PDB file of C-alpha atoms in Angstrom:
ATOM      1  CA  MET A 132      40.455  43.042  18.982  1.00  0.00           C
ATOM      2  CA  ALA A 133      42.015  42.696  15.579  1.00  0.00           C
ATOM      3  CA  ARG A 134      44.660  39.796  15.151  1.00  0.00           C
ATOM      4  CA  SER A 135      47.471  39.026  12.675  1.00  0.00           C
ATOM      5  CA  ARG A 136      46.354  36.433  10.038  1.00  0.00           C
ATOM      6  CA  ASN A 137      47.679  34.695   6.969  1.00  0.00           C
ATOM      7  CA  ILE A 138      46.299  35.272   3.388  1.00  0.00           C
ATOM      8  CA  LYS A 139      47.185  32.701   0.819  1.00  0.00           C
ATOM      9  CA  PRO A 140      47.480  32.991  -3.023  1.00  0.00           C
ATOM     10  CA  GLY A 141      44.619  30.531  -3.463  1.00  0.00           C
ATOM     11  CA  PHE A 142      42.205  33.167  -2.089  1.00  0.00           C
ATOM     12  CA  PHE A 143      42.465  35.307  -5.210  1.00  0.00           C
ATOM     13  CA  SER A 144      41.798  32.395  -7.574  1.00  0.00           C
ATOM     14  CA  ASN A 145      39.043  30.643  -5.777  1.00  0.00           C
ATOM     15  CA  GLU A 146      36.128  30.340  -8.221  1.00  0.00           C
ATOM     16  CA  HIS A 147      33.483  30.110  -5.673  1.00  0.00           C
ATOM     17  CA  LEU A 148      34.502  33.218  -3.964  1.00  0.00           C
ATOM     18  CA  ALA A 149      34.479  34.947  -7.273  1.00  0.00           C
ATOM     19  CA  GLU A 150      30.743  34.711  -7.312  1.00  0.00           C
ATOM     20  CA  VAL A 151      30.389  37.453  -4.759  1.00  0.00           C
ATOM     21  CA  ASP A 152      31.301  41.169  -5.226  1.00  0.00           C
ATOM     22  CA  PHE A 153      34.564  42.850  -4.262  1.00  0.00           C
ATOM     23  CA  ALA A 154      33.266  44.220  -1.005  1.00  0.00           C
ATOM     24  CA  THR A 155      32.161  40.847   0.114  1.00  0.00           C
ATOM     25  CA  ARG A 156      35.502  39.344  -0.522  1.00  0.00           C
ATOM     26  CA  LEU A 157      37.124  42.095   1.449  1.00  0.00           C
ATOM     27  CA  LEU A 158      34.636  41.469   4.254  1.00  0.00           C
ATOM     28  CA  PHE A 159      35.670  37.839   4.327  1.00  0.00           C
ATOM     29  CA  ILE A 160      39.344  38.828   4.793  1.00  0.00           C
ATOM     30  CA  GLY A 161      38.484  41.437   7.441  1.00  0.00           C
ATOM     31  CA  MET A 162      36.484  38.755   9.415  1.00  0.00           C
ATOM     32  CA  TRP A 163      39.563  36.750   9.929  1.00  0.00           C
ATOM     33  CA  THR A 164      41.109  39.621  11.882  1.00  0.00           C
ATOM     34  CA  GLU A 165      37.981  39.834  14.065  1.00  0.00           C
ATOM     35  CA  ALA A 166      37.718  36.089  14.636  1.00  0.00           C
ATOM     36  CA  ASP A 167      39.245  34.444  17.728  1.00  0.00           C
ATOM     37  CA  ARG A 168      41.830  31.669  17.700  1.00  0.00           C
ATOM     38  CA  GLU A 169      39.063  29.071  16.931  1.00  0.00           C
ATOM     39  CA  GLY A 170      37.650  31.209  13.895  1.00  0.00           C
ATOM     40  CA  ARG A 171      34.690  32.339  15.731  1.00  0.00           C
ATOM     41  CA  LEU A 172      33.033  35.764  16.188  1.00  0.00           C
ATOM     42  CA  GLU A 173      29.818  37.296  17.314  1.00  0.00           C
ATOM     43  CA  ASP A 174      27.287  37.602  14.639  1.00  0.00           C
ATOM     44  CA  ARG A 175      26.847  41.394  14.910  1.00  0.00           C
ATOM     45  CA  PRO A 176      26.507  42.975  11.448  1.00  0.00           C
ATOM     46  CA  ARG A 177      26.529  46.521  12.699  1.00  0.00           C
ATOM     47  CA  ARG A 178      29.626  46.013  14.813  1.00  0.00           C
ATOM     48  CA  LEU A 179      31.292  44.492  11.826  1.00  0.00           C
ATOM     49  CA  LYS A 180      30.404  47.368   9.697  1.00  0.00           C
ATOM     50  CA  MET A 181      31.930  49.891  12.100  1.00  0.00           C
ATOM     51  CA  ALA A 182      35.064  47.787  12.485  1.00  0.00           C
ATOM     52  CA  LEU A 183      35.793  47.000   8.780  1.00  0.00           C
ATOM     53  CA  PHE A 184      33.776  49.459   6.711  1.00  0.00           C
ATOM     54  CA  PRO A 185      33.386  52.634   8.813  1.00  0.00           C
ATOM     55  CA  ALA A 186      33.451  54.934   5.845  1.00  0.00           C
ATOM     56  CA  ASP A 187      31.661  52.936   3.328  1.00  0.00           C
ATOM     57  CA  ASN A 188      27.949  52.380   2.335  1.00  0.00           C
ATOM     58  CA  VAL A 189      27.705  48.593   2.210  1.00  0.00           C
ATOM     59  CA  ASP A 190      24.903  46.082   3.108  1.00  0.00           C
ATOM     60  CA  ILE A 191      26.752  43.948   5.704  1.00  0.00           C
ATOM     61  CA  GLU A 192      23.690  41.644   6.354  1.00  0.00           C
ATOM     62  CA  LYS A 193      23.527  40.746   2.760  1.00  0.00           C
ATOM     63  CA  MET A 194      27.222  40.253   2.391  1.00  0.00           C
ATOM     64  CA  LEU A 195      27.216  37.846   5.334  1.00  0.00           C
ATOM     65  CA  ALA A 196      24.251  36.075   3.898  1.00  0.00           C
ATOM     66  CA  ASP A 197      25.974  35.500   0.676  1.00  0.00           C
ATOM     67  CA  LEU A 198      29.138  34.066   2.370  1.00  0.00           C
ATOM     68  CA  ASP A 199      26.926  31.843   4.437  1.00  0.00           C
ATOM     69  CA  HIS A 200      25.057  30.684   1.442  1.00  0.00           C
ATOM     70  CA  LEU A 201      28.263  29.862  -0.439  1.00  0.00           C
ATOM     71  CA  GLY A 202      29.739  27.927   2.518  1.00  0.00           C
ATOM     72  CA  PHE A 203      32.522  30.209   3.440  1.00  0.00           C
ATOM     73  CA  ILE A 204      31.054  30.874   6.891  1.00  0.00           C
ATOM     74  CA  THR A 205      28.448  29.318   9.107  1.00  0.00           C
ATOM     75  CA  ARG A 206      25.986  31.476  11.088  1.00  0.00           C
ATOM     76  CA  TYR A 207      24.615  29.729  14.147  1.00  0.00           C
ATOM     77  CA  SER A 208      22.891  30.405  17.483  1.00  0.00           C
ATOM     78  CA  VAL A 209      23.489  28.904  20.958  1.00  0.00           C
ATOM     79  CA  GLY A 210      20.378  29.959  22.943  1.00  0.00           C
ATOM     80  CA  SER A 211      20.027  33.666  22.302  1.00  0.00           C
ATOM     81  CA  PHE A 212      23.735  33.990  21.439  1.00  0.00           C
ATOM     82  CA  ARG A 213      24.360  34.461  17.752  1.00  0.00           C
ATOM     83  CA  ALA A 214      27.785  33.599  16.284  1.00  0.00           C
ATOM     84  CA  ILE A 215      29.705  32.941  13.089  1.00  0.00           C
ATOM     85  CA  GLN A 216      32.188  30.053  12.482  1.00  0.00           C
ATOM     86  CA  ILE A 217      34.592  30.585   9.611  1.00  0.00           C
ATOM     87  CA  VAL A 218      34.682  27.325   7.802  1.00  0.00           C
ATOM     88  CA  ASN A 219      37.980  25.251   7.725  1.00  0.00           C
ATOM     89  CA  TRP A 220      39.699  27.824   9.988  1.00  0.00           C
ATOM     90  CA  ALA A 221      42.248  25.512  11.309  1.00  0.00           C
ATOM     91  CA  LYS A 222      43.485  24.462   7.886  1.00  0.00           C
ATOM     92  CA  HIS A 223      44.372  28.006   6.896  1.00  0.00           C
ATOM     93  CA  GLN A 224      45.339  29.991   9.907  1.00  0.00           C
ATOM     94  CA  ASN A 225      47.913  29.815  12.611  1.00  0.00           C
ATOM     95  CA  PRO A 226      46.936  31.923  15.643  1.00  0.00           C
ATOM     96  CA  HIS A 227      49.719  33.331  17.801  1.00  0.00           C
ATOM     97  CA  ILE A 228      50.633  31.243  20.708  1.00  0.00           C
ATOM     98  CA  LYS A 229      49.703  33.981  23.155  1.00  0.00           C
ATOM     99  CA  GLU A 230      46.267  34.527  21.647  1.00  0.00           C
ATOM    100  CA  ALA A 231      43.471  34.318  24.226  1.00  0.00           C
ATOM    101  CA  LYS A 232      41.221  31.146  24.131  1.00  0.00           C
ATOM    102  CA  SER A 233      37.808  31.549  22.481  1.00  0.00           C
ATOM    103  CA  ILE A 234      34.941  32.499  24.805  1.00  0.00           C
ATOM    104  CA  ILE A 235      32.329  32.107  22.003  1.00  0.00           C
ATOM    105  CA  PRO A 236      30.323  28.825  22.231  1.00  0.00           C
ATOM    106  CA  GLU A 237      31.200  26.469  19.543  1.00  0.00           C
ATOM    107  CA  MET A 238      28.628  25.480  16.840  1.00  0.00           C
ATOM    108  CA  PRO A 239      26.777  22.353  18.197  1.00  0.00           C
ATOM    109  CA  THR A 240      27.564  20.306  15.007  1.00  0.00           C
ATOM    110  CA  VAL A 241      31.256  21.309  14.797  1.00  0.00           C
ATOM    111  CA  GLU A 242      34.068  19.442  16.658  1.00  0.00           C
ATOM    112  CA  PRO A 243      36.489  21.714  18.765  1.00  0.00           C
ATOM    113  CA  CYS A 244      39.588  22.732  16.935  1.00  0.00           C
ATOM    114  CA  PRO A 245      42.445  20.470  18.021  1.00  0.00           C
ATOM    115  CA  VAL A 246      45.510  22.095  19.552  1.00  0.00           C
ATOM    116  CA  LYS A 247      47.992  19.179  19.550  1.00  0.00           C
ATOM    117  CA  VAL A 248      51.053  20.023  17.641  1.00  0.00           C
ATOM    118  CA  GLY A 249      51.281  18.095  14.338  1.00  0.00           C
ATOM    119  CA  ALA A 250      47.484  17.572  14.352  1.00  0.00           C
ATOM    120  CA  SER A 251      46.571  21.093  13.454  1.00  0.00           C
ATOM    121  CA  THR A 252      48.063  24.448  12.410  1.00  0.00           C
ATOM    122  CA  VAL A 253      46.588  25.989  15.481  1.00  0.00           C
ATOM    123  CA  GLN A 254      49.239  26.226  18.313  1.00  0.00           C
ATOM    124  CA  ALA A 255      48.438  25.663  21.891  1.00  0.00           C
ATOM    125  CA  PRO A 256      49.156  28.722  24.162  1.00  0.00           C
ATOM    126  CA  ASP A 257      52.044  27.007  25.679  1.00  0.00           C
ATOM    127  CA  GLU A 258      53.574  25.550  22.635  1.00  0.00           C
ATOM    128  CA  HIS A 259      55.786  27.000  19.951  1.00  0.00           C
ATOM    129  CA  GLY A 260      55.567  26.114  16.258  1.00  0.00           C
ATOM    130  CA  SER A 261      58.387  26.347  13.553  1.00  0.00           C
ATOM    131  CA  PHE A 262      56.793  29.442  12.069  1.00  0.00           C
ATOM    132  CA  PRO A 263      55.336  32.537  13.484  1.00  0.00           C
ATOM    133  CA  ALA A 264      51.409  33.181  12.977  1.00  0.00           C
ATOM    134  CA  ASP A 265      52.103  36.144  10.598  1.00  0.00           C
ATOM    135  CA  SER A 266      54.708  34.316   8.456  1.00  0.00           C
ATOM    136  CA  LEU A 267      53.995  34.463   4.720  1.00  0.00           C
ATOM    137  CA  SER A 268      57.060  32.381   3.741  1.00  0.00           C
ATOM    138  CA  SER A 269      56.374  30.082   0.727  1.00  0.00           C
ATOM    139  CA  ASN A 270      58.069  27.191   2.653  1.00  0.00           C
ATOM    140  CA  SER A 271      56.109  27.681   5.842  1.00  0.00           C
ATOM    141  CA  GLY A 272      53.739  24.963   4.978  1.00  0.00           C
ATOM    142  CA  PHE A 273      50.755  27.170   5.581  1.00  0.00           C
ATOM    143  CA  LEU A 274      50.402  28.519   2.024  1.00  0.00           C
ATOM    144  CA  ILE A 275      48.237  25.727   0.635  1.00  0.00           C
ATOM    145  CA  PRO A 276      46.963  26.074  -3.020  1.00  0.00           C
ATOM    146  CA  ASP A 277      43.365  26.824  -2.261  1.00  0.00           C
ATOM    147  CA  SER A 278      41.846  28.922   0.427  1.00  0.00           C
ATOM    148  CA  LEU A 279      38.956  26.481   0.702  1.00  0.00           C
ATOM    149  CA  PRO A 280      38.726  22.812  -0.264  1.00  0.00           C
ATOM    150  CA  PRO A 281      37.325  22.085  -3.737  1.00  0.00           C
ATOM    151  CA  SER A 282      33.551  21.585  -3.748  1.00  0.00           C
ATOM    152  CA  PRO A 283      30.797  21.622  -6.255  1.00  0.00           C
ATOM    153  CA  ALA A 284      29.690  24.989  -7.176  1.00  0.00           C
ATOM    154  CA  PRO A 285      26.266  25.696  -5.618  1.00  0.00           C
ATOM    155  CA  ALA A 286      23.277  26.176  -7.712  1.00  0.00           C
ATOM    156  CA  VAL A 287      22.994  29.772  -8.932  1.00  0.00           C
ATOM    157  CA  SER A 288      19.391  31.001  -8.933  1.00  0.00           C
ATOM    158  CA  GLU A 289      20.011  34.755  -9.010  1.00  0.00           C
ATOM    159  CA  ASP A 290      18.488  35.017 -12.502  1.00  0.00           C
ATOM    160  CA  LEU A 291      15.226  33.394 -11.450  1.00  0.00           C
ATOM    161  CA  PHE A 292      14.450  35.664  -8.311  1.00  0.00           C
ATOM    162  CA  PRO A 293      13.819  38.808 -10.392  1.00  0.00           C
ATOM    163  CA  LYS A 294      11.287  36.962 -12.501  1.00  0.00           C
ATOM    164  CA  PHE A 295       9.526  35.625  -9.425  1.00  0.00           C
ATOM    165  CA  TRP A 296       9.560  39.128  -7.882  1.00  0.00           C
ATOM    166  CA  LYS A 297       8.115  40.667 -10.954  1.00  0.00           C
ATOM    167  CA  LEU A 298       5.129  38.125 -10.990  1.00  0.00           C
ATOM    168  CA  TYR A 299       4.433  38.116  -7.239  1.00  0.00           C
ATOM    169  CA  PRO A 300       1.389  40.433  -6.609  1.00  0.00           C
ATOM    170  CA  ARG A 301       2.443  41.841  -3.291  1.00  0.00           C
ATOM    171  CA  LYS A 302       5.879  43.486  -3.408  1.00  0.00           C
ATOM    172  CA  VAL A 303       6.983  44.039   0.168  1.00  0.00           C
ATOM    173  CA  GLY A 304      10.045  42.906   2.040  1.00  0.00           C
ATOM    174  CA  LYS A 305      12.235  42.373  -0.968  1.00  0.00           C
ATOM    175  CA  ASP A 306      15.383  41.812   1.191  1.00  0.00           C
ATOM    176  CA  LYS A 307      13.765  39.043   3.271  1.00  0.00           C
ATOM    177  CA  ALA A 308      12.334  37.432   0.132  1.00  0.00           C
ATOM    178  CA  GLU A 309      15.835  37.280  -1.413  1.00  0.00           C
ATOM    179  CA  LYS A 310      17.159  35.657   1.737  1.00  0.00           C
ATOM    180  CA  ALA A 311      14.401  33.053   1.684  1.00  0.00           C
ATOM    181  CA  TRP A 312      14.897  32.388  -2.010  1.00  0.00           C
ATOM    182  CA  ALA A 313      18.670  31.762  -1.491  1.00  0.00           C
ATOM    183  CA  LYS A 314      18.003  29.216   1.137  1.00  0.00           C
ATOM    184  CA  LEU A 315      15.639  27.238  -1.152  1.00  0.00           C
ATOM    185  CA  LYS A 316      18.248  26.951  -3.899  1.00  0.00           C
ATOM    186  CA  VAL A 317      15.517  27.144  -6.568  1.00  0.00           C
ATOM    187  CA  THR A 318      16.020  24.978  -9.586  1.00  0.00           C
ATOM    188  CA  PRO A 319      14.205  25.795 -12.899  1.00  0.00           C
ATOM    189  CA  ALA A 320      11.935  22.774 -12.309  1.00  0.00           C
ATOM    190  CA  LEU A 321      10.975  24.121  -8.800  1.00  0.00           C
ATOM    191  CA  TYR A 322      10.517  27.536 -10.189  1.00  0.00           C
ATOM    192  CA  ASP A 323       7.937  26.299 -12.694  1.00  0.00           C
ATOM    193  CA  LEU A 324       6.042  24.674  -9.869  1.00  0.00           C
ATOM    194  CA  MET A 325       5.976  27.901  -7.892  1.00  0.00           C
ATOM    195  CA  ILE A 326       4.821  29.919 -10.848  1.00  0.00           C
ATOM    196  CA  GLU A 327       2.073  27.410 -11.688  1.00  0.00           C
ATOM    197  CA  ALA A 328       0.846  27.474  -8.149  1.00  0.00           C
ATOM    198  CA  LEU A 329       1.014  31.154  -8.020  1.00  0.00           C
ATOM    199  CA  ALA A 330      -1.062  31.635 -11.141  1.00  0.00           C
ATOM    200  CA  LYS A 331      -3.878  29.757  -9.421  1.00  0.00           C
ATOM    201  CA  GLN A 332      -3.596  31.364  -6.123  1.00  0.00           C
ATOM    202  CA  VAL A 333      -4.052  34.982  -7.443  1.00  0.00           C
ATOM    203  CA  LEU A 334      -7.468  33.985  -8.588  1.00  0.00           C
ATOM    204  CA  THR A 335      -8.619  32.608  -5.303  1.00  0.00           C
ATOM    205  CA  PRO A 336     -11.192  34.781  -3.288  1.00  0.00           C
ATOM    206  CA  GLU A 337      -8.668  35.066  -0.334  1.00  0.00           C
ATOM    207  CA  TRP A 338      -6.182  36.789  -2.485  1.00  0.00           C
ATOM    208  CA  ALA A 339      -8.536  38.788  -4.604  1.00  0.00           C
ATOM    209  CA  LYS A 340     -10.620  40.413  -1.742  1.00  0.00           C
ATOM    210  CA  ASP A 341      -9.889  43.774  -0.027  1.00  0.00           C
ATOM    211  CA  LYS A 342      -7.405  44.934  -2.704  1.00  0.00           C
ATOM    212  CA  GLY A 343      -5.096  41.891  -1.843  1.00  0.00           C
ATOM    213  CA  GLN A 344      -4.312  42.881   1.768  1.00  0.00           C
ATOM    214  CA  PHE A 345      -4.544  39.190   2.680  1.00  0.00           C
ATOM    215  CA  ILE A 346      -1.942  38.082   0.227  1.00  0.00           C
ATOM    216  CA  PRO A 347       1.035  36.789   2.284  1.00  0.00           C
ATOM    217  CA  HIS A 348       4.357  38.556   2.189  1.00  0.00           C
ATOM    218  CA  PRO A 349       6.714  37.002  -0.522  1.00  0.00           C
ATOM    219  CA  SER A 350       9.121  35.783   2.237  1.00  0.00           C
ATOM    220  CA  THR A 351       6.281  34.185   4.149  1.00  0.00           C
ATOM    221  CA  TRP A 352       5.108  32.520   0.929  1.00  0.00           C
ATOM    222  CA  LEU A 353       8.570  31.201   0.291  1.00  0.00           C
ATOM    223  CA  ASN A 354       9.467  30.107   3.757  1.00  0.00           C
ATOM    224  CA  GLY A 355       6.142  28.378   4.109  1.00  0.00           C
ATOM    225  CA  LYS A 356       6.464  26.545   0.759  1.00  0.00           C
ATOM    226  CA  ARG A 357       2.992  27.825   0.027  1.00  0.00           C
ATOM    227  CA  TRP A 358       3.200  26.622  -3.614  1.00  0.00           C
ATOM    228  CA  GLU A 359       2.423  23.199  -2.141  1.00  0.00           C
ATOM    229  CA  ASP A 360      -0.870  24.317  -0.627  1.00  0.00           C
ATOM    230  CA  GLU A 361      -3.942  22.620  -2.041  1.00  0.00           C
ATOM    231  CA  ILE A 362      -5.761  25.134  -4.288  1.00  0.00           C
ATOM    232  CA  PRO A 363      -9.441  24.818  -4.847  1.00  0.00           C
ATOM    233  CA  ASP A 364     -10.567  24.707  -8.476  1.00  0.00           C
ATOM    234  CA  ILE A 365     -11.688  28.096  -9.806  1.00  0.00           C
ATOM    235  CA  ALA A 366     -14.716  27.517 -11.929  1.00  0.00           C
ATOM    236  CA  SER A 367     -14.354  30.565 -14.078  1.00  0.00           C
ATOM    237  CA  ASN A 368     -12.999  34.029 -13.693  1.00  0.00           C
ATOM    238  CA  VAL A 369     -15.526  35.538 -16.241  1.00  0.00           C
ATOM    239  CA  HIS A 370     -18.294  37.514 -14.505  1.00  0.00           C
ATOM    240  CA  GLN A 371     -21.827  37.505 -16.310  1.00  0.00           C
ATOM    241  CA  PHE A 372     -23.359  40.808 -16.991  1.00  0.00           C
ATOM    242  CA  PRO A 373     -26.530  41.358 -14.794  1.00  0.00           C
ATOM    243  CA  GLN A 374     -29.860  41.059 -16.555  1.00  0.00           C
ATOM    244  CA  SER A 375     -30.789  44.432 -18.031  1.00  0.00           C
ATOM    245  CA  ARG A 376     -34.107  46.039 -17.075  1.00  0.00           C
ATOM    246  CA  HIS A 377     -34.364  47.696 -20.645  1.00  0.00           C
ATOM    247  CA  THR A 378     -35.660  44.741 -22.555  1.00  0.00           C
ATOM    248  CA  GLY A 379     -39.042  43.775 -24.434  1.00  0.00           C
ATOM    249  CA  PHE A 380     -39.291  46.735 -26.521  1.00  0.00           C
ATOM    250  CA  ALA A 381     -40.365  44.775 -29.573  1.00  0.00           C
ATOM    251  CA  ASP A 382     -43.211  43.336 -27.594  1.00  0.00           C
ATOM    252  CA  ARG A 383     -44.718  46.474 -26.258  1.00  0.00           C
ATOM    253  CA  ASP A 384     -48.065  47.914 -27.766  1.00  0.00           C
ATOM    254  CA  TYR A 385     -47.406  51.611 -28.412  1.00  0.00           C
ATOM    255  CA  THR A 386     -50.923  52.192 -29.865  1.00  0.00           C
ATOM    256  CA  ALA A 387     -52.801  51.452 -26.603  1.00  0.00           C
ATOM    257  CA  GLY A 388     -55.011  54.320 -25.474  1.00  0.00           C
ATOM    258  CA  LEU A 389     -54.743  56.198 -28.815  1.00  0.00           C
ATOM    259  CA  ILE A 390     -57.424  56.918 -31.389  1.00  0.00           C
ATOM    260  CA  ALA A 391     -56.807  55.578 -34.955  1.00  0.00           C
ATOM    261  CA  ARG A 392     -57.233  58.022 -37.848  1.00  0.00           C
ATOM    262  CA  GLU A 393     -58.340  57.234 -41.381  1.00  0.00           C
ATOM    263  CA  ASP A 394     -54.842  58.119 -42.794  1.00  0.00           C
ATOM    264  CA  GLY A 395     -53.335  55.424 -40.584  1.00  0.00           C
ATOM    265  CA  THR A 396     -51.929  57.678 -37.844  1.00  0.00           C
ATOM    266  CA  TYR A 397     -52.853  57.894 -34.197  1.00  0.00           C
ATOM    267  CA  ALA A 398     -53.950  60.648 -31.979  1.00  0.00           C
ATOM    268  CA  PHE A 399     -54.523  61.131 -28.138  1.00  0.00           C
TER     269      PHE A 399
END
């Protein structure tokens, strides 16, 4: 069920949020209306697509992954239940006092949101604050300068993945490979190590046989940190030509069995 939420001026000037596209920023706002009073919602991309973008062709899974990677949301699991926690929810939202309590299990490493008046902007169901949940008054105390606390910008490695993808010999599962790449936060130094190892692995018999069908998928290679594998030394990748049977022409006696003539020629 959609809820009434606050949006603050700092949202539009947040430099980290500007790293994602327009649709992803809109998704982030839409998720506030789908989240419960604790800032939690089920991690169901298809359901979010139908609720927030029913008429648009967007990749919700990639958009969620980008928001998770940048630290705006945290995707987590409790047993088989998959959920999303919007980061710093209690600092930026003031749920209505009659809003139902959350039934989504909290993230194991996150402390429960406090409900004591004065300690949090979240009001307890039986308590009334000075300002309604949907107030946008500039003196309400809820419009803080930034929608997220300042933090160092994450390492941007988008320019390196296309280079890796171009060099990797088995191009399958690009979407999964991009997600694995994002989690690694690849630096230029790490990228150089990857490519150096990849250049050796493509020459190994395991990768070269049967038209490369035993080359691991790129996401498997990345998730398994396969660039750290011990690679046997390749003696040479130059194959010698087999010994030709057509040799020894200069040593053959072509006059054998012939009759020598006086003029120096030969006849049968």
